[in-house]
CSV table of C-alpha atoms and ligand atoms in Angstrom, one decimal:
chain,number,residue,atom,x,y,z
A,1,UNK,CA,80.3,11.9,96.5
A,2,UNK,CA,77.5,13.0,94.1
A,3,UNK,CA,75.2,15.6,95.6
A,4,UNK,CA,72.0,14.2,94.0
A,5,UNK,CA,70.7,10.8,95.1
A,6,UNK,CA,71.2,7.8,92.9
A,7,UNK,CA,67.4,7.4,92.9
A,8,UNK,CA,67.0,10.7,91.1
A,9,UNK,CA,69.4,9.5,88.3
A,10,UNK,CA,66.9,6.7,87.6
A,11,UNK,CA,64.0,8.9,86.7
A,12,UNK,CA,63.0,11.4,83.9
A,13,UNK,CA,60.9,14.6,84.1
A,14,UNK,CA,57.3,14.3,83.0
A,15,UNK,CA,57.0,14.6,79.2
A,16,UNK,CA,53.5,15.9,79.4
A,17,UNK,CA,54.5,18.7,81.8
A,18,UNK,CA,57.5,19.5,79.6
A,19,UNK,CA,55.3,19.9,76.5
A,20,UNK,CA,52.8,22.0,78.4
A,21,UNK,CA,55.6,24.2,79.7
A,22,UNK,CA,57.1,24.6,76.2
A,23,UNK,CA,53.7,25.5,74.7
A,24,UNK,CA,53.2,28.1,77.4
A,25,UNK,CA,56.6,29.6,76.8
A,26,UNK,CA,56.1,29.8,73.0
A,27,UNK,CA,52.7,31.4,73.6
A,28,UNK,CA,54.2,34.0,76.0
A,29,UNK,CA,56.7,34.8,73.3
A,30,UNK,CA,53.9,35.6,70.9
A,31,UNK,CA,53.6,32.4,68.9
A,32,UNK,CA,50.2,31.1,67.9
A,33,UNK,CA,50.3,27.8,69.7
A,34,UNK,CA,47.5,25.2,70.4
A,35,UNK,CA,48.5,23.1,73.4
A,36,UNK,CA,47.1,19.6,73.4
A,37,UNK,CA,49.5,18.2,76.0
A,38,UNK,CA,47.9,18.5,79.4
A,39,UNK,CA,45.2,16.0,80.5
A,40,UNK,CA,42.8,18.3,82.2
A,41,UNK,CA,39.3,19.4,81.4
A,42,UNK,CA,38.9,22.9,79.9
A,43,UNK,CA,35.6,23.2,81.9
A,44,UNK,CA,35.7,25.2,85.2
A,45,UNK,CA,34.9,23.6,88.6
A,46,UNK,CA,31.1,23.5,89.0
A,47,UNK,CA,29.7,26.5,91.1
A,48,UNK,CA,28.2,24.3,93.9
A,49,UNK,CA,31.7,22.9,94.6
A,50,UNK,CA,33.3,26.4,94.6
A,51,UNK,CA,30.6,27.6,97.0
A,52,UNK,CA,31.1,24.7,99.4
A,53,UNK,CA,34.8,25.7,99.5
A,54,UNK,CA,34.0,29.4,100.1
A,55,UNK,CA,31.6,28.4,102.9
A,56,UNK,CA,34.2,26.1,104.5
A,57,UNK,CA,36.7,29.1,104.6
A,58,UNK,CA,34.0,31.4,106.0
A,59,UNK,CA,33.0,28.8,108.7
A,60,UNK,CA,36.6,28.5,109.8
A,61,UNK,CA,36.8,24.9,108.7
A,62,UNK,CA,39.8,25.4,106.4
A,63,UNK,CA,42.2,27.1,108.8
A,64,UNK,CA,43.7,24.2,110.7
A,65,UNK,CA,45.4,20.9,110.1
A,66,UNK,CA,43.0,18.1,109.6
A,67,UNK,CA,43.5,14.4,110.3
A,68,UNK,CA,46.4,13.2,108.2
A,69,UNK,CA,44.3,10.7,106.2
A,70,UNK,CA,41.5,13.2,105.6
A,71,UNK,CA,38.4,14.7,107.3
A,72,UNK,CA,35.8,12.1,108.4
A,73,UNK,CA,33.2,13.8,106.3
A,74,UNK,CA,35.2,13.2,103.1
A,75,UNK,CA,36.1,9.7,104.1
A,76,UNK,CA,32.4,9.0,104.6
A,77,UNK,CA,31.6,10.6,101.2
A,78,UNK,CA,34.2,8.4,99.5
A,79,UNK,CA,32.8,5.3,101.3
A,80,UNK,CA,29.4,6.2,99.9
A,81,UNK,CA,30.8,6.8,96.5
A,82,UNK,CA,32.6,3.4,96.4
A,83,UNK,CA,29.3,1.7,97.4
A,84,UNK,CA,27.1,3.7,95.1
A,85,UNK,CA,29.1,3.5,91.9
A,86,UNK,CA,31.5,0.6,92.3
A,87,UNK,CA,29.5,-1.8,94.6
A,88,UNK,CA,32.6,-1.8,96.8
A,89,UNK,CA,32.5,-1.8,100.6
A,90,UNK,CA,35.3,0.3,102.1
A,91,UNK,CA,34.9,1.4,105.8
A,92,UNK,CA,36.4,4.8,106.7
A,93,UNK,CA,39.4,2.9,108.3
A,94,UNK,CA,40.1,1.5,104.8
A,95,UNK,CA,40.1,4.9,103.1
A,96,UNK,CA,42.8,7.5,102.8
A,97,UNK,CA,42.6,11.0,101.2
A,98,UNK,CA,45.7,12.4,99.5
A,99,UNK,CA,47.0,15.3,97.5
A,100,UNK,CA,45.7,13.9,94.1
A,101,UNK,CA,45.5,10.4,92.9
A,102,UNK,CA,49.2,10.9,92.2
A,103,UNK,CA,50.1,11.0,95.9
A,104,UNK,CA,48.0,8.0,96.7
A,105,UNK,CA,49.8,5.9,94.1
A,106,UNK,CA,53.2,7.2,95.2
A,107,UNK,CA,52.5,6.4,98.8
A,108,UNK,CA,51.2,3.0,98.0
A,109,UNK,CA,54.4,2.1,96.0
A,110,UNK,CA,56.7,3.6,98.7
A,111,UNK,CA,54.8,1.6,101.4
A,112,UNK,CA,55.1,-1.7,99.6
A,113,UNK,CA,58.1,-2.0,97.3
A,114,UNK,CA,61.4,-3.5,98.3
A,115,UNK,CA,64.4,-3.2,96.0
A,116,UNK,CA,63.9,-5.5,93.0
A,117,UNK,CA,60.1,-5.8,93.5
A,118,UNK,CA,58.3,-5.6,90.1
A,119,UNK,CA,55.3,-3.7,89.0
A,120,UNK,CA,53.5,-4.7,85.8
A,121,UNK,CA,52.3,-1.7,83.8
A,122,UNK,CA,50.4,-2.1,80.5
A,123,UNK,CA,51.8,0.3,77.8
A,124,UNK,CA,50.9,2.8,76.6
A,125,UNK,CA,50.8,4.0,80.3
A,126,UNK,CA,50.5,7.2,82.1
A,127,UNK,CA,54.1,8.6,82.1
A,128,UNK,CA,54.3,8.8,85.9
A,129,UNK,CA,53.7,5.1,86.7
A,130,UNK,CA,57.2,3.7,85.8
A,131,UNK,CA,58.9,6.8,87.3
A,132,UNK,CA,57.1,6.4,90.6
A,133,UNK,CA,58.0,2.8,90.7
A,134,UNK,CA,61.7,3.7,90.2
A,135,UNK,CA,61.5,6.4,92.8
A,136,UNK,CA,60.1,3.9,95.3
A,137,UNK,CA,63.0,1.5,94.5
A,138,UNK,CA,61.1,-1.0,92.4
A,139,UNK,CA,61.3,-2.2,88.8
A,140,UNK,CA,58.7,-1.3,86.3
A,141,UNK,CA,57.7,-4.2,83.9
A,142,UNK,CA,55.9,-2.8,80.9
A,143,UNK,CA,53.6,-5.0,78.9
A,144,UNK,CA,53.6,-3.4,75.5
A,145,UNK,CA,50.3,-3.6,73.7
A,146,UNK,CA,49.5,-2.7,70.1
A,147,UNK,CA,47.0,-0.8,68.0
A,148,UNK,CA,45.7,-4.2,66.7
A,149,UNK,CA,44.4,-5.1,70.2
A,150,UNK,CA,43.1,-1.6,70.8
A,151,UNK,CA,46.1,-1.0,73.1
A,152,UNK,CA,44.6,-3.6,75.5
A,153,UNK,CA,46.7,-6.0,77.4
A,154,UNK,CA,46.1,-9.6,76.5
A,155,UNK,CA,45.9,-12.5,79.1
A,156,UNK,CA,49.1,-14.0,77.5
A,157,UNK,CA,50.9,-10.7,77.7
A,158,UNK,CA,50.1,-10.4,81.4
A,159,UNK,CA,50.9,-14.0,82.2
A,160,UNK,CA,54.4,-13.7,80.6
A,161,UNK,CA,55.1,-10.6,82.7
A,162,UNK,CA,54.3,-12.2,86.0
A,163,UNK,CA,57.3,-13.4,88.1
A,164,UNK,CA,57.8,-14.3,91.8
A,165,UNK,CA,58.9,-10.6,92.3
A,166,UNK,CA,55.6,-9.2,90.9
A,167,UNK,CA,54.0,-7.0,93.6
A,168,UNK,CA,51.5,-4.9,91.7
A,169,UNK,CA,49.7,-4.6,88.4
A,170,UNK,CA,48.6,-1.1,87.6
A,171,UNK,CA,45.3,-0.8,85.7
A,172,UNK,CA,44.3,2.6,84.7
A,173,UNK,CA,40.6,3.8,84.9
A,174,UNK,CA,38.7,7.0,84.0
A,175,UNK,CA,35.5,5.6,85.2
A,176,UNK,CA,33.1,8.5,84.6
A,177,UNK,CA,34.6,9.3,81.2
A,178,UNK,CA,33.6,6.3,79.1
A,179,UNK,CA,31.6,6.3,75.8
A,180,UNK,CA,29.5,4.2,73.4
A,181,UNK,CA,27.7,2.3,76.3
A,182,UNK,CA,31.0,1.0,77.6
A,183,UNK,CA,30.4,-0.3,81.1
A,184,UNK,CA,33.0,0.4,83.7
A,185,UNK,CA,34.0,-2.1,86.3
A,186,UNK,CA,36.7,-1.8,89.0
A,187,UNK,CA,39.1,-4.8,89.4
A,188,UNK,CA,38.1,-5.5,93.0
A,189,UNK,CA,34.4,-5.5,92.0
A,190,UNK,CA,35.0,-7.9,89.1
A,191,UNK,CA,36.7,-10.6,91.1
A,192,UNK,CA,35.9,-10.6,94.8
A,193,UNK,CA,39.0,-12.7,95.6
A,194,UNK,CA,41.1,-9.7,94.5
A,195,UNK,CA,39.4,-7.4,97.1
A,196,UNK,CA,42.0,-8.0,99.9
A,197,UNK,CA,44.9,-7.5,97.4
A,198,UNK,CA,43.6,-4.4,95.6
A,199,UNK,CA,44.1,-0.7,96.2
A,200,UNK,CA,41.3,1.2,94.4
A,201,UNK,CA,42.5,4.6,93.5
A,202,UNK,CA,40.5,7.6,92.3
A,203,UNK,CA,40.3,11.3,92.6
A,204,UNK,CA,38.1,14.3,91.8
A,205,UNK,CA,40.5,15.9,89.3
A,206,UNK,CA,39.1,14.8,85.9
A,207,UNK,CA,35.4,14.1,86.3
A,208,UNK,CA,34.8,17.1,88.6
A,209,UNK,CA,37.1,19.5,86.8
A,210,UNK,CA,39.2,19.9,89.9
A,211,UNK,CA,42.8,19.2,88.8
A,212,UNK,CA,44.1,22.3,90.6
A,213,UNK,CA,42.4,21.3,93.9
A,214,UNK,CA,44.6,18.2,94.4
A,215,UNK,CA,42.4,15.7,96.0
A,216,UNK,CA,42.6,12.0,95.4
A,217,UNK,CA,41.7,8.9,97.5
A,218,UNK,CA,42.3,5.2,97.8
A,219,UNK,CA,40.4,2.3,99.4
A,220,UNK,CA,42.1,-0.9,100.3
A,221,UNK,CA,43.3,-3.2,103.1
A,222,UNK,CA,43.6,-1.5,106.5
A,223,UNK,CA,47.3,-2.4,107.0
A,224,UNK,CA,48.2,-0.8,103.6
A,225,UNK,CA,46.1,2.3,104.3
A,226,UNK,CA,47.7,2.7,107.7
A,227,UNK,CA,51.2,2.4,106.2
A,228,UNK,CA,50.3,5.0,103.5
A,229,UNK,CA,49.0,7.4,106.2
A,230,UNK,CA,52.2,7.0,108.1
A,231,UNK,CA,54.2,8.1,105.0
A,232,UNK,CA,51.8,11.0,104.6
A,233,UNK,CA,52.2,11.9,108.4
A,234,UNK,CA,56.0,12.2,108.0
A,235,UNK,CA,55.9,14.1,104.6
A,236,UNK,CA,52.9,16.2,103.5
A,237,UNK,CA,50.4,15.8,106.4
A,238,UNK,CA,46.8,16.3,105.4
A,239,UNK,CA,45.7,17.3,101.9
A,240,UNK,CA,44.6,21.0,101.9
A,241,UNK,CA,41.5,21.4,104.1
A,242,UNK,CA,39.5,23.7,101.9
A,243,UNK,CA,40.0,21.3,98.9
A,244,UNK,CA,38.7,18.4,101.1
A,245,UNK,CA,35.5,20.3,101.8
A,246,UNK,CA,35.1,21.0,98.1
A,247,UNK,CA,35.6,17.3,97.4
A,248,UNK,CA,32.8,16.4,99.8
A,249,UNK,CA,30.4,18.5,97.8
A,250,UNK,CA,31.8,17.1,94.5
A,251,UNK,CA,31.0,13.5,95.6
A,252,UNK,CA,27.8,14.1,97.4
A,253,UNK,CA,26.3,17.0,95.3
A,254,UNK,CA,24.6,16.9,91.9
A,255,UNK,CA,26.3,14.7,89.3
A,256,UNK,CA,24.4,15.7,86.2
A,257,UNK,CA,27.1,17.9,84.7
A,258,UNK,CA,29.3,14.8,84.2
A,259,UNK,CA,26.9,13.4,81.5
A,260,UNK,CA,26.8,16.8,79.8
A,261,UNK,CA,30.6,17.0,79.7
A,262,UNK,CA,30.8,13.4,78.5
A,263,UNK,CA,28.6,14.2,75.5
A,264,UNK,CA,31.0,17.1,74.6
A,265,UNK,CA,34.1,14.9,75.1
A,266,UNK,CA,32.6,12.1,73.0
A,267,UNK,CA,31.9,14.6,70.1
A,268,UNK,CA,35.5,15.9,70.4
A,269,UNK,CA,36.8,12.3,70.3
A,270,UNK,CA,34.9,11.6,67.2
A,271,UNK,CA,36.1,14.8,65.6
A,272,UNK,CA,39.7,14.0,66.4
A,273,UNK,CA,39.6,10.4,65.3
A,274,UNK,CA,37.9,11.3,62.0
A,275,UNK,CA,40.2,14.3,61.2
A,276,UNK,CA,43.4,12.5,62.2
A,277,UNK,CA,42.6,9.5,60.1
A,278,UNK,CA,42.4,11.9,57.1
A,279,UNK,CA,46.0,13.1,57.8
A,280,UNK,CA,48.6,11.4,55.5
A,281,UNK,CA,50.6,8.8,57.4
A,282,UNK,CA,48.5,8.9,60.6
A,283,UNK,CA,46.4,6.1,61.9
A,284,UNK,CA,44.1,6.9,64.9
A,285,UNK,CA,42.2,4.1,66.7
A,286,UNK,CA,39.0,5.1,68.5
A,287,UNK,CA,39.4,4.9,72.3
A,288,UNK,CA,36.5,3.9,74.6
A,289,UNK,CA,37.2,6.4,77.4
A,290,UNK,CA,39.2,9.2,78.9
A,291,UNK,CA,40.0,12.3,76.9
A,292,UNK,CA,43.0,11.3,74.8
A,293,UNK,CA,43.7,9.8,71.4
A,294,UNK,CA,46.9,7.9,70.7
A,295,UNK,CA,47.5,8.0,66.9
A,296,UNK,CA,50.4,6.1,65.3
A,297,UNK,CA,52.7,8.3,63.2
A,298,UNK,CA,54.6,5.3,61.7
A,299,UNK,CA,53.5,6.4,58.2
A,300,UNK,CA,55.4,9.7,58.5
A,301,UNK,CA,58.7,8.3,59.7
A,302,UNK,CA,61.5,8.7,57.1
A,303,UNK,CA,59.8,11.7,55.5
A,304,UNK,CA,61.2,15.2,55.5
A,305,UNK,CA,59.7,18.2,57.3
A,306,UNK,CA,59.5,21.8,56.0
A,307,UNK,CA,62.7,22.6,58.0
A,308,UNK,CA,64.6,20.0,56.0
A,309,UNK,CA,64.7,17.6,59.0
A,310,UNK,CA,64.1,14.0,58.3
A,311,UNK,CA,61.7,12.5,60.8
A,312,UNK,CA,63.4,9.6,62.5
A,313,UNK,CA,61.2,9.2,65.5
A,314,UNK,CA,57.9,10.3,67.2
A,315,UNK,CA,60.0,13.0,69.1
A,316,UNK,CA,61.1,14.4,65.7
A,317,UNK,CA,57.4,14.4,64.6
A,318,UNK,CA,56.1,16.4,67.6
A,319,UNK,CA,59.1,18.8,67.5
A,320,UNK,CA,58.6,19.6,63.8
A,321,UNK,CA,54.8,19.8,64.2
A,322,UNK,CA,55.3,22.4,66.9
A,323,UNK,CA,57.8,24.3,64.8
A,324,UNK,CA,55.8,24.2,61.6
A,325,UNK,CA,52.2,24.6,62.8
A,326,UNK,CA,52.3,25.6,66.5
A,327,UNK,CA,50.5,22.4,67.7
A,328,UNK,CA,51.9,21.0,70.9
A,329,UNK,CA,51.3,17.2,71.4
A,330,UNK,CA,53.3,14.7,73.4
A,331,UNK,CA,55.5,12.1,71.7
A,332,UNK,CA,54.5,8.4,72.4
A,333,UNK,CA,57.9,7.1,73.6
A,334,UNK,CA,57.5,8.3,77.3
A,335,UNK,CA,54.1,6.5,77.3
A,336,UNK,CA,55.9,3.2,76.4
A,337,UNK,CA,54.7,2.8,72.8
A,338,UNK,CA,56.8,4.7,70.3
A,339,UNK,CA,56.1,6.0,66.7
A,340,UNK,CA,52.9,7.5,68.1
A,341,UNK,CA,51.8,10.6,69.9
A,342,UNK,CA,49.2,11.6,72.4
A,343,UNK,CA,46.6,14.3,72.1
A,344,UNK,CA,44.5,15.5,74.9
A,345,UNK,CA,41.1,16.5,73.5
A,346,UNK,CA,40.0,18.2,76.7
A,347,UNK,CA,40.2,21.5,75.0
A,348,UNK,CA,37.8,23.9,73.2
A,349,UNK,CA,36.2,22.2,70.2
A,350,UNK,CA,37.1,25.1,67.8
A,351,UNK,CA,40.8,24.9,68.9
A,352,UNK,CA,40.8,21.1,68.5
A,353,UNK,CA,39.4,21.4,65.0
A,354,UNK,CA,42.0,24.0,64.1
A,355,UNK,CA,44.8,21.8,65.6
A,356,UNK,CA,43.6,18.8,63.5
A,357,UNK,CA,43.5,20.9,60.4
A,358,UNK,CA,47.1,22.0,61.1
A,359,UNK,CA,48.2,18.4,61.7
A,360,UNK,CA,46.6,17.4,58.3
A,361,UNK,CA,48.4,20.2,56.6
A,362,UNK,CA,51.7,19.3,58.3
A,363,UNK,CA,51.4,15.7,57.3
A,364,UNK,CA,50.4,16.7,53.7
A,365,UNK,CA,53.5,18.9,53.5
A,366,UNK,CA,55.9,16.1,54.5
A,367,UNK,CA,58.1,15.0,51.5
B,1,PLP,C1,46.1,7.9,84.6
B,1,PLP,C2,46.2,9.1,85.5
B,1,PLP,N1,46.3,8.8,86.8
B,1,PLP,C3,46.4,9.9,87.7
B,1,PLP,C4,46.5,11.2,87.3
B,1,PLP,C5,46.8,12.2,88.3
B,1,PLP,O1,45.6,12.6,88.8
B,1,PLP,P1,45.5,13.5,90.1
B,1,PLP,O2,45.3,14.9,89.6
B,1,PLP,O3,44.4,13.0,90.9
B,1,PLP,O4,46.8,13.4,90.9
B,1,PLP,C6,46.5,11.5,85.9
B,1,PLP,C7,46.6,12.8,85.5
B,1,PLP,O5,46.9,13.1,84.3
B,1,PLP,C8,46.3,10.4,85.0
B,1,PLP,O6,46.3,10.6,83.7
């Protein structure tokens, strides 16, 4: 009898975490490495949010278990947020707080998937979506998109992927981090008939610079939220109390820093897109949101790196780039679209500029 469960054999470790760990280890060994793997803002959590957390600790509000699905104050703040920003009505009984958006997604999949149930995921996707589906016993169904459609799923692509076993479609959204007057809409808001069949997931990690605090939330049908809370009650219990109080301040407090950060992210996006498009063999489309670019490295495949290694894949490209120039990026294959790589530009502009210069040099030196 195998010691590890069959389910574990179905999944892979997170490629983004693997690259981040590798960059950290090389740095610790004294190498000059620029890490562009992790998707987290380089800005610190705003002071008012930190102060709210410190106050919660001092007031004795952070010492005890809270309700499994979150403190009423945070559920109320989430309800106000959904109304204010997404025009969506979710009562507190339709809301659950979890340990990051990641736990919300995972609980929803565990609560709803039977063996063989399918989940449609437009690719390139966030690396965790298919693995979470597999862990929950379901089958991921990628809909591969291309650079030509701006990596957007087409109605035809979606239609072809739907079967009687389709249970979910996962649409990704970075609602606050959009550029060029792009207007954000949430699926349940776009089509009211979807409201009863949609789980709207969000978190404070990216927009509020709170990745380490681990607070996410979901709004959806009461029976789904109840099932997710039951899973949480038998696994992790409530998300950390102090982080919940910090999240209340994040959602209810001043929001002006988001626009300031957006301006910086937009300038960094433009810098990356422009510099990468000047690298030989690289083609970099301009994304409308988030803090990633997803350039194609097709033009470098078949060329030879300074180590003498012939580049046969995006994995070879990122390995040789790290070796030659100390720039850590993530290969595209784990995101579902190969011969590409992902750069997170949520890092200091000077480091980003240096990294893009090194990528240009690396590509220029390929023979
Ligand atoms: C698309 C997407 N969803 C969810 C998450 C996880 O967010 P959280 O920190 O809320 O768990 C990430 C983090 O990288 C992400 O990129």
